[in-house]
Amino acid sequence: MKNAMLDAINGAHIANKIRMERSQHAGSFLVVEGVSDKRFFDWLIDKNKCKIVVAYGRDKALDAFHRLQVPSFDGVLFVIDADFDAIEGRKPPSISVIFTDTHDLETMLLASPAFEKVLLQVGSEEKVDKFRGQYGDLRACLLRCAKHLGYMLWLSRKDRLNLKFEELKFGKFVDEKTLLLDPAEMVKVVANHSQRPDLKNDVLLTRLAALYDDGHDPLHVCCGHHLTEILAFALRKAWGTNDAGAFDGPMVERMLVLAYDEGLFVTTQLYASIRAWESQHPPFIVLRALGTPA
């Protein structure tokens, strides 16, 4: 029922919601893709001057943006995932639409020292040191693993395959000791999980191989939700001993947000772009004066 309700929300619904709420809120609106994005920004916004609206999807957010242009509606900023647009050379359609620095907010978190902080808190020092000695940098291993899934997701978008990546069992194609991913098994598992018996695994592998490019930044290829699920898997197996029943991707994402310092945020292009939007759209404010209590 809950998923059906969310599916019913579209760009028109989001745009109308913002227009109706203007009578009670004279400040800015920050539109984000999902609940995890809202959780990230809740600590950073000026709550007296900005209200967060969740669009429940990138396409819905962009649709709402276009609907709010005619007639023009001031004071609305959209922060959405860069997704694969950086690789494909696409820019945001307006200064009022800001892309994340990397594929999404989760990849930004994982690229920061928040990753090491989480490892220190819930990883096994002995296991982490042993893994690092055998296989090298942990973040690089994580990105190397998730990159294959990122290309698979990109292929699904480009060829409109409608593959399903939610609730994947990563242990079926990721080695729990080495975090090495088997591309052939990944393709098989994703196709089966998506109930697409019509797709030929060898054809998918060939199409994937055509997308691979060492020049692509893995932080733009990898999907953050895939990374956090693989990180949770690693912290239950290769890097830790956490309980499988309670330790999953969403839990890791919450921990990363808690470990992320606002001092890191002010060094990002995302922060600079939000401040630039504020300077060009007075009197609307999104962020609080960072370094002060929320």
Tab-separated table of C-alpha atoms in Angstrom:
chain	number	residue	atom	x	y	z
A	1	MET	CA	0.000	0.000	0.000
A	2	LYS	CA	2.799	2.375	0.927
A	3	ASN	CA	4.629	1.835	-2.385
A	4	ALA	CA	1.371	2.356	-4.287
A	5	MET	CA	0.866	5.678	-2.528
A	6	LEU	CA	4.400	6.805	-3.364
A	7	ASP	CA	3.993	5.719	-6.979
A	8	ALA	CA	0.905	7.919	-7.193
A	9	ILE	CA	2.978	11.000	-6.324
A	10	ASN	CA	4.156	12.767	-9.473
A	11	GLY	CA	5.706	16.077	-10.484
A	12	ALA	CA	2.310	17.775	-10.639
A	13	HIS	CA	1.584	16.665	-7.062
A	14	ILE	CA	4.908	18.074	-5.811
A	15	ALA	CA	4.465	21.383	-7.665
A	16	ASN	CA	0.894	21.823	-6.399
A	17	LYS	CA	1.968	20.991	-2.841
A	18	ILE	CA	4.593	23.748	-2.950
A	19	ARG	CA	2.178	26.293	-4.435
A	20	MET	CA	-0.426	25.553	-1.749
A	21	GLU	CA	2.110	25.767	1.068
A	22	ARG	CA	3.336	29.211	-0.018
A	23	SER	CA	0.446	30.834	1.871
A	24	GLN	CA	1.827	29.480	5.130
A	25	HIS	CA	5.555	29.495	4.341
A	26	ALA	CA	7.110	32.626	2.843
A	27	GLY	CA	10.641	31.195	2.836
A	28	SER	CA	12.456	28.847	0.499
A	29	PHE	CA	11.628	25.273	-0.439
A	30	LEU	CA	14.377	22.695	-0.883
A	31	VAL	CA	13.228	19.782	-3.053
A	32	VAL	CA	15.230	16.557	-2.694
A	33	GLU	CA	14.819	13.109	-4.218
A	34	GLY	CA	14.316	10.888	-1.197
A	35	VAL	CA	13.969	10.490	2.544
A	36	SER	CA	17.696	9.768	2.999
A	37	ASP	CA	18.483	13.069	1.244
A	38	LYS	CA	16.103	14.878	3.583
A	39	ARG	CA	17.870	13.273	6.527
A	40	PHE	CA	21.183	14.646	5.237
A	41	PHE	CA	19.907	18.218	4.825
A	42	ASP	CA	17.775	18.358	7.978
A	43	TRP	CA	20.883	19.210	9.992
A	44	LEU	CA	22.160	21.828	7.534
A	45	ILE	CA	19.174	23.978	6.622
A	46	ASP	CA	17.845	27.076	8.373
A	47	LYS	CA	14.597	25.578	9.645
A	48	ASN	CA	12.996	28.996	10.110
A	49	LYS	CA	13.612	30.002	6.502
A	50	CYS	CA	13.576	26.760	4.526
A	51	LYS	CA	11.233	23.808	4.208
A	52	ILE	CA	12.279	20.467	2.700
A	53	VAL	CA	9.997	18.691	0.225
A	54	VAL	CA	10.666	15.063	-0.752
A	55	ALA	CA	9.896	14.271	-4.406
A	56	TYR	CA	10.355	10.475	-4.136
A	57	GLY	CA	12.401	10.244	-7.316
A	58	ARG	CA	14.715	12.156	-9.630
A	59	ASP	CA	12.317	12.270	-12.576
A	60	LYS	CA	9.500	13.484	-10.339
A	61	ALA	CA	11.698	16.262	-8.966
A	62	LEU	CA	12.680	17.427	-12.466
A	63	ASP	CA	9.047	17.276	-13.601
A	64	ALA	CA	8.054	19.443	-10.630
A	65	PHE	CA	10.819	21.907	-11.528
A	66	HIS	CA	9.523	22.331	-15.076
A	67	ARG	CA	5.930	22.713	-13.853
A	68	LEU	CA	6.952	25.492	-11.460
A	69	GLN	CA	8.458	27.514	-14.310
A	70	VAL	CA	5.067	28.317	-15.885
A	71	PRO	CA	3.978	30.498	-14.279
A	72	SER	CA	7.282	31.212	-12.586
A	73	PHE	CA	7.393	30.399	-8.868
A	74	ASP	CA	10.235	31.902	-6.832
A	75	GLY	CA	12.190	30.474	-3.934
A	76	VAL	CA	12.396	26.795	-4.853
A	77	LEU	CA	15.758	25.026	-5.069
A	78	PHE	CA	16.152	21.457	-6.325
A	79	VAL	CA	19.112	19.334	-5.215
A	80	ILE	CA	19.177	16.034	-7.097
A	81	ASP	CA	21.600	13.227	-7.810
A	82	ALA	CA	24.083	13.838	-10.604
A	83	ASP	CA	23.333	10.222	-11.515
A	84	PHE	CA	25.048	9.432	-14.860
A	85	ASP	CA	24.660	12.968	-16.238
A	86	ALA	CA	28.280	13.928	-15.498
A	87	ILE	CA	29.542	10.961	-17.525
A	88	GLU	CA	27.117	11.711	-20.348
A	89	GLY	CA	28.012	15.410	-20.374
A	90	ARG	CA	24.626	16.807	-19.322
A	91	LYS	CA	24.392	19.946	-17.190
A	92	PRO	CA	21.581	21.012	-14.836
A	93	PRO	CA	18.774	22.855	-16.676
A	94	SER	CA	18.904	25.872	-14.362
A	95	ILE	CA	20.794	27.462	-11.469
A	96	SER	CA	17.771	26.341	-9.421
A	97	VAL	CA	18.675	22.696	-10.094
A	98	ILE	CA	21.906	21.571	-8.441
A	99	PHE	CA	23.601	18.222	-8.963
A	100	THR	CA	25.534	16.408	-6.251
A	101	ASP	CA	29.331	16.482	-6.617
A	102	THR	CA	29.415	12.757	-7.341
A	103	HIS	CA	26.749	10.223	-8.385
A	104	ASP	CA	24.620	10.973	-5.304
A	105	LEU	CA	24.840	12.096	-1.686
A	106	GLU	CA	25.816	8.621	-0.507
A	107	THR	CA	28.883	8.564	-2.765
A	108	MET	CA	29.821	12.009	-1.423
A	109	LEU	CA	29.605	10.623	2.107
A	110	LEU	CA	31.673	7.549	1.238
A	111	ALA	CA	34.339	9.685	-0.444
A	112	SER	CA	34.747	11.655	2.791
A	113	PRO	CA	36.412	10.814	6.131
A	114	ALA	CA	32.962	9.708	7.337
A	115	PHE	CA	33.825	6.354	5.741
A	116	GLU	CA	36.871	5.889	7.995
A	117	LYS	CA	34.898	7.012	11.053
A	118	VAL	CA	32.266	4.331	10.463
A	119	LEU	CA	34.983	1.705	9.981
A	120	LEU	CA	36.546	2.678	13.299
A	121	GLN	CA	33.221	2.407	15.127
A	122	VAL	CA	31.741	-0.810	13.723
A	123	GLY	CA	34.564	-2.550	11.893
A	124	SER	CA	36.883	-5.171	13.325
A	125	GLU	CA	40.380	-3.691	13.627
A	126	GLU	CA	41.929	-7.112	13.147
A	127	LYS	CA	39.848	-7.946	10.080
A	128	VAL	CA	40.291	-4.496	8.534
A	129	ASP	CA	44.079	-4.576	8.955
A	130	LYS	CA	44.275	-8.085	7.516
A	131	PHE	CA	42.111	-7.183	4.512
A	132	ARG	CA	44.063	-3.993	3.853
A	133	GLY	CA	47.324	-5.939	3.969
A	134	GLN	CA	46.048	-8.469	1.432
A	135	TYR	CA	43.945	-6.363	-0.950
A	136	GLY	CA	44.927	-2.725	-0.428
A	137	ASP	CA	42.847	0.396	0.163
A	138	LEU	CA	39.357	-0.445	1.453
A	139	ARG	CA	37.543	2.403	-0.268
A	140	ALA	CA	39.157	1.480	-3.597
A	141	CYS	CA	38.048	-2.150	-3.150
A	142	LEU	CA	34.513	-1.021	-2.374
A	143	LEU	CA	34.377	1.194	-5.469
A	144	ARG	CA	35.875	-1.520	-7.674
A	145	CYS	CA	33.126	-3.900	-6.581
A	146	ALA	CA	30.210	-1.463	-6.919
A	147	LYS	CA	31.409	-0.126	-10.265
A	148	HIS	CA	30.162	-3.256	-12.047
A	149	LEU	CA	26.684	-2.719	-10.610
A	150	GLY	CA	26.854	0.940	-11.564
A	151	TYR	CA	27.503	0.048	-15.186
A	152	MET	CA	24.658	-2.482	-15.024
A	153	LEU	CA	22.310	0.227	-13.752
A	154	TRP	CA	23.518	2.616	-16.453
A	155	LEU	CA	22.911	-0.030	-19.121
A	156	SER	CA	19.413	-0.601	-17.754
A	157	ARG	CA	18.672	3.125	-18.050
A	158	LYS	CA	20.193	3.514	-21.518
A	159	ASP	CA	18.449	0.441	-22.978
A	160	ARG	CA	15.271	0.864	-20.909
A	161	LEU	CA	15.550	-2.645	-19.512
A	162	ASN	CA	13.737	-1.755	-16.258
A	163	LEU	CA	16.030	-3.987	-14.231
A	164	LYS	CA	15.351	-4.222	-10.516
A	165	PHE	CA	18.218	-3.551	-8.107
A	166	GLU	CA	16.270	-3.124	-4.880
A	167	GLU	CA	16.599	-5.988	-2.361
A	168	LEU	CA	19.391	-7.706	-4.292
A	169	LYS	CA	21.278	-10.427	-2.425
A	170	PHE	CA	24.840	-9.219	-2.921
A	171	GLY	CA	26.295	-12.363	-1.405
A	172	LYS	CA	25.194	-14.267	-4.510
A	173	PHE	CA	27.808	-12.559	-6.691
A	174	VAL	CA	30.231	-10.810	-4.310
A	175	ASP	CA	32.881	-12.892	-2.547
A	176	GLU	CA	32.521	-12.349	1.190
A	177	LYS	CA	36.256	-12.643	1.842
A	178	THR	CA	37.738	-10.618	-1.032
A	179	LEU	CA	34.805	-8.373	-2.089
A	180	LEU	CA	35.558	-9.357	-5.672
A	181	LEU	CA	32.470	-9.325	-7.886
A	182	ASP	CA	31.707	-11.927	-10.542
A	183	PRO	CA	30.204	-9.958	-13.502
A	184	ALA	CA	28.671	-13.024	-15.162
A	185	GLU	CA	26.963	-14.089	-11.947
A	186	MET	CA	25.872	-10.500	-11.288
A	187	VAL	CA	24.167	-10.309	-14.689
A	188	LYS	CA	22.427	-13.633	-14.067
A	189	VAL	CA	21.236	-12.664	-10.571
A	190	VAL	CA	20.003	-9.205	-11.613
A	191	ALA	CA	18.124	-10.590	-14.638
A	192	ASN	CA	16.477	-13.287	-12.504
A	193	HIS	CA	15.711	-10.803	-9.728
A	194	SER	CA	14.077	-8.550	-12.333
A	195	GLN	CA	12.058	-11.464	-13.739
A	196	ARG	CA	13.528	-10.936	-17.190
A	197	PRO	CA	14.147	-14.462	-18.570
A	198	ASP	CA	14.027	-12.957	-22.059
A	199	LEU	CA	17.382	-11.241	-21.536
A	200	LYS	CA	20.417	-13.173	-22.719
A	201	ASN	CA	23.280	-13.062	-20.232
A	202	ASP	CA	25.999	-13.156	-22.900
A	203	VAL	CA	24.391	-10.223	-24.708
A	204	LEU	CA	24.204	-8.217	-21.476
A	205	LEU	CA	27.858	-8.952	-20.707
A	206	THR	CA	28.871	-7.771	-24.180
A	207	ARG	CA	26.855	-4.564	-23.774
A	208	LEU	CA	28.424	-4.008	-20.334
A	209	ALA	CA	31.927	-4.479	-21.710
A	210	ALA	CA	31.210	-1.756	-24.278
A	211	LEU	CA	30.366	0.700	-21.482
A	212	TYR	CA	33.442	0.065	-19.335
A	213	ASP	CA	35.964	2.903	-19.474
A	214	ASP	CA	38.900	3.371	-17.118
A	215	GLY	CA	38.538	7.108	-17.679
A	216	HIS	CA	35.202	7.178	-15.855
A	217	ASP	CA	35.381	8.389	-12.262
A	218	PRO	CA	34.025	5.469	-10.161
A	219	LEU	CA	32.367	8.015	-7.860
A	220	HIS	CA	30.184	8.983	-10.822
A	221	VAL	CA	29.619	5.395	-11.987
A	222	CYS	CA	28.776	3.800	-8.636
A	223	CYS	CA	25.334	4.154	-7.102
A	224	GLY	CA	25.563	5.147	-3.446
A	225	HIS	CA	22.844	2.725	-2.335
A	226	HIS	CA	24.770	-0.155	-3.922
A	227	LEU	CA	27.925	1.000	-2.142
A	228	THR	CA	26.260	1.174	1.270
A	229	GLU	CA	24.720	-2.281	0.825
A	230	ILE	CA	28.117	-3.726	-0.112
A	231	LEU	CA	29.724	-1.856	2.791
A	232	ALA	CA	27.133	-3.345	5.160
A	233	PHE	CA	27.883	-6.783	3.669
A	234	ALA	CA	31.614	-6.227	4.231
A	235	LEU	CA	31.070	-5.079	7.815
A	236	ARG	CA	29.185	-8.305	8.471
A	237	LYS	CA	31.839	-10.497	6.830
A	238	ALA	CA	35.273	-9.351	5.617
A	239	TRP	CA	35.594	-6.197	7.739
A	240	GLY	CA	33.481	-6.916	10.809
A	241	THR	CA	31.159	-9.204	12.717
A	242	ASN	CA	27.943	-7.179	12.749
A	243	ASP	CA	24.608	-8.962	12.895
A	244	ALA	CA	22.983	-9.534	9.501
A	245	GLY	CA	19.487	-9.026	10.886
A	246	ALA	CA	20.076	-5.456	12.003
A	247	PHE	CA	23.004	-4.178	9.953
A	248	ASP	CA	22.017	-3.221	6.397
A	249	GLY	CA	22.512	-0.469	3.810
A	250	PRO	CA	20.036	2.025	5.314
A	251	MET	CA	21.691	1.583	8.712
A	252	VAL	CA	25.105	2.310	7.164
A	253	GLU	CA	23.691	5.399	5.428
A	254	ARG	CA	22.434	6.769	8.754
A	255	MET	CA	25.826	6.138	10.331
A	256	LEU	CA	27.602	7.940	7.488
A	257	VAL	CA	25.355	10.989	7.897
A	258	LEU	CA	26.078	11.049	11.633
A	259	ALA	CA	29.816	10.760	10.958
A	260	TYR	CA	29.820	13.525	8.329
A	261	ASP	CA	31.046	16.842	9.698
A	262	GLU	CA	29.535	20.101	8.435
A	263	GLY	CA	33.081	21.388	8.029
A	264	LEU	CA	33.448	18.859	5.214
A	265	PHE	CA	30.231	20.044	3.583
A	266	VAL	CA	31.415	23.651	3.259
A	267	THR	CA	34.342	22.449	1.096
A	268	THR	CA	32.036	20.870	-1.509
A	269	GLN	CA	30.819	22.252	-4.822
A	270	LEU	CA	27.297	21.428	-3.669
A	271	TYR	CA	27.649	23.876	-0.775
A	272	ALA	CA	29.114	26.557	-3.037
A	273	SER	CA	26.278	26.115	-5.550
A	274	ILE	CA	23.601	26.454	-2.850
A	275	ARG	CA	25.215	29.630	-1.533
A	276	ALA	CA	25.432	30.981	-5.111
A	277	TRP	CA	21.706	30.295	-5.569
A	278	GLU	CA	20.924	32.120	-2.316
A	279	SER	CA	22.951	35.167	-3.421
A	280	GLN	CA	21.018	35.333	-6.695
A	281	HIS	CA	17.578	34.767	-5.148
A	282	PRO	CA	17.199	37.145	-2.219
A	283	PRO	CA	15.605	37.048	0.282
A	284	PHE	CA	15.465	33.225	0.110
A	285	ILE	CA	17.797	31.250	2.380
A	286	VAL	CA	18.368	27.479	2.453
A	287	LEU	CA	21.361	26.804	4.687
A	288	ARG	CA	21.900	27.988	8.220
A	289	ALA	CA	25.118	29.716	9.212
A	290	LEU	CA	27.224	26.587	9.468
A	291	GLY	CA	29.338	26.426	12.578
A	292	THR	CA	26.360	27.550	14.691
A	293	PRO	CA	23.786	25.374	16.503
A	294	ALA	CA	21.075	23.882	14.282
